[in-house]
C-alpha positions as a printed NumPy array, in Angstrom:
array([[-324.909,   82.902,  177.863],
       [-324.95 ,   79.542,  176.216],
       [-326.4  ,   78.933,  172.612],
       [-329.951,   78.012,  172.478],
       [-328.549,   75.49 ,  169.337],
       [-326.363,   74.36 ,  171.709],
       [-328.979,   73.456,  174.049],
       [-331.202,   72.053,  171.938],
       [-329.141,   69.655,  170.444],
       [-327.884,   69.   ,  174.038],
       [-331.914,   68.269,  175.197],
       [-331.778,   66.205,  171.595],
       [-329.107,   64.202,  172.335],
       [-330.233,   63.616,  175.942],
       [-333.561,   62.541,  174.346],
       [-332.143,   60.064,  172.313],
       [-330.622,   58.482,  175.712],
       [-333.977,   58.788,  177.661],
       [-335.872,   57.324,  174.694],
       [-333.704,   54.23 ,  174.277],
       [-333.215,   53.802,  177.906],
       [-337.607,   53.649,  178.307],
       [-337.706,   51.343,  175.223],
       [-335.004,   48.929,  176.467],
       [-337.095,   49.108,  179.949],
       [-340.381,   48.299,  178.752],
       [-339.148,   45.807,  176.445],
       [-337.844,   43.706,  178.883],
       [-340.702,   44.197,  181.484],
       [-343.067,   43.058,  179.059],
       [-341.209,   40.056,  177.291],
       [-339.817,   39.129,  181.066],
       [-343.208,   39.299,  182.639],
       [-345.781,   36.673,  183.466],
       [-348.397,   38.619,  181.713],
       [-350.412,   37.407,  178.923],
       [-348.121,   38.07 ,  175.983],
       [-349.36 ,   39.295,  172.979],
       [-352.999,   38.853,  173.982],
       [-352.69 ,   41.736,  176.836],
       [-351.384,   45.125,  176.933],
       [-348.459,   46.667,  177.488],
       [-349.132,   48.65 ,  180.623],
       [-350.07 ,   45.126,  182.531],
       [-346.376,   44.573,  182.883],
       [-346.456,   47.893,  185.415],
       [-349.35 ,   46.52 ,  187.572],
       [-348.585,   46.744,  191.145],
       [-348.226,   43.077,  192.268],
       [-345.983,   42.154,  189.207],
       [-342.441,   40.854,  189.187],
       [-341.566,   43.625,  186.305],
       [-343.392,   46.591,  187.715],
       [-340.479,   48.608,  188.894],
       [-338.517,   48.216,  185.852],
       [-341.722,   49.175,  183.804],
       [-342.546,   52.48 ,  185.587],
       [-338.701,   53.163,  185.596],
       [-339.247,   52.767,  181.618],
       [-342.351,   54.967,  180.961],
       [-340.666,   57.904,  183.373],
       [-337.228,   57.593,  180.988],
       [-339.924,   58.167,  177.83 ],
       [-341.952,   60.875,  179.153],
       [-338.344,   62.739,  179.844],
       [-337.446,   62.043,  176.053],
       [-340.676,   63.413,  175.129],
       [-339.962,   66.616,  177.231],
       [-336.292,   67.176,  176.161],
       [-337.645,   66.389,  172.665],
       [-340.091,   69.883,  172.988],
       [-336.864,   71.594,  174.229],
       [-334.595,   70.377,  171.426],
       [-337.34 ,   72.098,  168.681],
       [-336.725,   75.257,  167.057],
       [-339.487,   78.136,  168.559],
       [-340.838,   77.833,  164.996],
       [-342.192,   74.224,  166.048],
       [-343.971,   75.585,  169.177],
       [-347.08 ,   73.57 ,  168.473],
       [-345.287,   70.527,  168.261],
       [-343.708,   71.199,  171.2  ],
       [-346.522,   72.018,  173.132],
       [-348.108,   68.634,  172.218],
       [-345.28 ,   66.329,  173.011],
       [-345.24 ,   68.278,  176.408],
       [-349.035,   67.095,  176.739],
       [-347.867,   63.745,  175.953],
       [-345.34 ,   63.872,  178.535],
       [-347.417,   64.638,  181.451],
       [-349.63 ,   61.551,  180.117],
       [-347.256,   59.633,  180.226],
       [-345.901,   60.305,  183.074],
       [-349.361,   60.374,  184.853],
       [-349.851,   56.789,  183.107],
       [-346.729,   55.379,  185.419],
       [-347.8  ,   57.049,  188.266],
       [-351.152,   55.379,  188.008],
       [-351.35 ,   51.93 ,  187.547],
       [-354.007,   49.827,  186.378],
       [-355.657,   46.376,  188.04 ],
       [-354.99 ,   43.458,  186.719],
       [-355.41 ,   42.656,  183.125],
       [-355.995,   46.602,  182.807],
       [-359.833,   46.405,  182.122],
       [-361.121,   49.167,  179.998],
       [-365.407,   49.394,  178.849],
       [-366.95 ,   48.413,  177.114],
       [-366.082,   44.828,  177.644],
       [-364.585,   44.895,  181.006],
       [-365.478,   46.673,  184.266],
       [-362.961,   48.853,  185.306],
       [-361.797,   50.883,  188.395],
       [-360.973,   54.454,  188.698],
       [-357.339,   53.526,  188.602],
       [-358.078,   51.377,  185.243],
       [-360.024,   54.932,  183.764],
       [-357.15 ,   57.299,  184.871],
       [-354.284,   54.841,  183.258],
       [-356.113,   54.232,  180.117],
       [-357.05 ,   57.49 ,  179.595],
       [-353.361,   58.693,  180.344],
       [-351.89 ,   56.329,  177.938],
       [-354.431,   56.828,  175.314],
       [-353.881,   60.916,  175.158],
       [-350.239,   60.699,  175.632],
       [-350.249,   58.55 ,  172.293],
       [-352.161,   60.927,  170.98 ],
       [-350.29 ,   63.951,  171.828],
       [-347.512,   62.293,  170.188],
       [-349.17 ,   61.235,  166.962],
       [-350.372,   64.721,  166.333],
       [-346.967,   66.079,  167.468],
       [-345.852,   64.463,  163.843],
       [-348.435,   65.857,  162.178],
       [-348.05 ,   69.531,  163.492],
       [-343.899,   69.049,  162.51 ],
       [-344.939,   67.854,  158.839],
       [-347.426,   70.623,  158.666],
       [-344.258,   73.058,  159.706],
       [-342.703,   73.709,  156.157],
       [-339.892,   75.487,  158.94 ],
       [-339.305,   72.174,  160.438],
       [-337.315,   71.964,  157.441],
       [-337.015,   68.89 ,  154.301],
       [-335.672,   66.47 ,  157.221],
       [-337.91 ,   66.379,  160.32 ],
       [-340.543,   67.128,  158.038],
       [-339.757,   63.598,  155.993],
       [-339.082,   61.553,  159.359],
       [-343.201,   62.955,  160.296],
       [-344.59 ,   62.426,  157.468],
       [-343.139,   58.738,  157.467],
       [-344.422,   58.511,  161.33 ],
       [-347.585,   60.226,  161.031],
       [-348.46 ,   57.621,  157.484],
       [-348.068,   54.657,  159.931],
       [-349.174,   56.271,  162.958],
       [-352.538,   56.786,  161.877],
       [-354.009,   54.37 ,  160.871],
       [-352.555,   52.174,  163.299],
       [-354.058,   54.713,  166.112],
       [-357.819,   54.543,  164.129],
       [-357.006,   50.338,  164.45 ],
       [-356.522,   50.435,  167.855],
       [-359.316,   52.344,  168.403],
       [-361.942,   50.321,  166.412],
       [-360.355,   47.083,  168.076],
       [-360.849,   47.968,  171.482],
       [-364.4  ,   49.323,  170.594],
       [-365.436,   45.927,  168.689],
       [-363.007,   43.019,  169.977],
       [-362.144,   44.325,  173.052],
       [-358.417,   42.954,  174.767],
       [-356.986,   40.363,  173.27 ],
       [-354.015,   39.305,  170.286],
       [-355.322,   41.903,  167.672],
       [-355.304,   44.982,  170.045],
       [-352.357,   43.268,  171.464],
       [-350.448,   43.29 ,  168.51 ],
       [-351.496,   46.653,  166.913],
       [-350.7  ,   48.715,  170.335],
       [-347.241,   47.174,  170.144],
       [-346.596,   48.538,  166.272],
       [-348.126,   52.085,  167.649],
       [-345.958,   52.506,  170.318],
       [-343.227,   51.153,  168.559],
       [-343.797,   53.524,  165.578],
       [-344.269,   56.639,  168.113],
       [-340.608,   55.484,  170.038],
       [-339.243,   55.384,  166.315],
       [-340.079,   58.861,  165.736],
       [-338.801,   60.058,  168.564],
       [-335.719,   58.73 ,  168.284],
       [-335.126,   59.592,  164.673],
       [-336.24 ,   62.912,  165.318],
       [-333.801,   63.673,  168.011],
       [-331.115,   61.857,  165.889],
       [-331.65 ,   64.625,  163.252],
       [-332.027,   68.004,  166.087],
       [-328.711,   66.393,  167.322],
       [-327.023,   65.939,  164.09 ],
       [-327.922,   69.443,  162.951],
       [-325.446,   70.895,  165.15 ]])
């Protein structure tokens, strides 16, 4: 029988892969895209009609399989943490199965379609998930000194970037600011993945 460490740092490793593979991906979808740069969101580089969509939904499928062999590369001690980023994975994965309209309309500003609802939603509890993943590792003094550093230094930026967003789309509604501050989330959340499957896989 093979040793669980040896699995999970396996599952880390393979996370570190999956995670750079969806970042590369989605990078390139949105910079390559005709969409509306900075001023739109990320997911309008998946809609249905757009030159980029393939390579986008390729993208989020590769992160919501880091965020699943992530959960397998934690110790049982972290089964919290686990379960969360497993949450986040099915959003994820539910937010590149469903794509939005164009320009992704959310309320209260913009009238949106069942499809918009379902992808927004998706996206917004799979960032969620994720954000309270690092939170539920720092909380872990078992995580050990580490993992528990690389969440704390996620979850610092991660939150109030997350309460930003929020109060943006609420107020402002789409445009550069929400632009710009989804882009640092997401970016923050794909940092802490990463690092914290460099450090599962370096452990062994």
């Amino acid at each position: 029988m093979a040793d669980p460490g040896v699995l999970r740092a396996a599952a880390a490793s393979a996370a570190v892969g999956c995670t750079l593979a969806g970042v590369v991906a989605v990078t390139v979808a949105v910079a390559a895209g005709p969409g509306p740069g900075l001023a739109g969101y990320v997911s309008e580089a998946g809609v249905t009609d757009g030159a980029y969509a393939g390579a986008y939904r390729i993208g989020v499928f590769a992160l919501a399989a880091a965020l699943l062999l992530l959960a397998a590369a934690l110790s049982p001690a972290l089964r919290a943490a686990a379960g969360l980023l497993v949450a986040g994975a099915a959003g994820t994965a539910l937010s590149g199965a469903v794509t939005c309209s164009t320009g992704c309309p959310l309320p209260p500003f913009e009238a949106a379609t069942v499809a918009d609802l379902v992808h927004g939603g998706a996206s917004i509890g799979a960032t969620a998930a994720v954000v309270f993943a690092m939170l539920a590792v720092f909380l872990q003094p078992a995580a050990g000194r580490a993992l528990r550093r690389v969440a704390g230094v996620g979850a610092a930026l991660a939150l109030p970037l997350s309460g930003a967003v929020g109060l943006a789309m609420l107020l402002v509604g789409r445009g550069g600011l929400v632009g710009v501050l989804e882009r640092l989330l997401l970016a923050v959340a794909a940092g802490w993945g990463l690092a914290t499957a460099a450090v599962l896989g370096l452990r062994r």
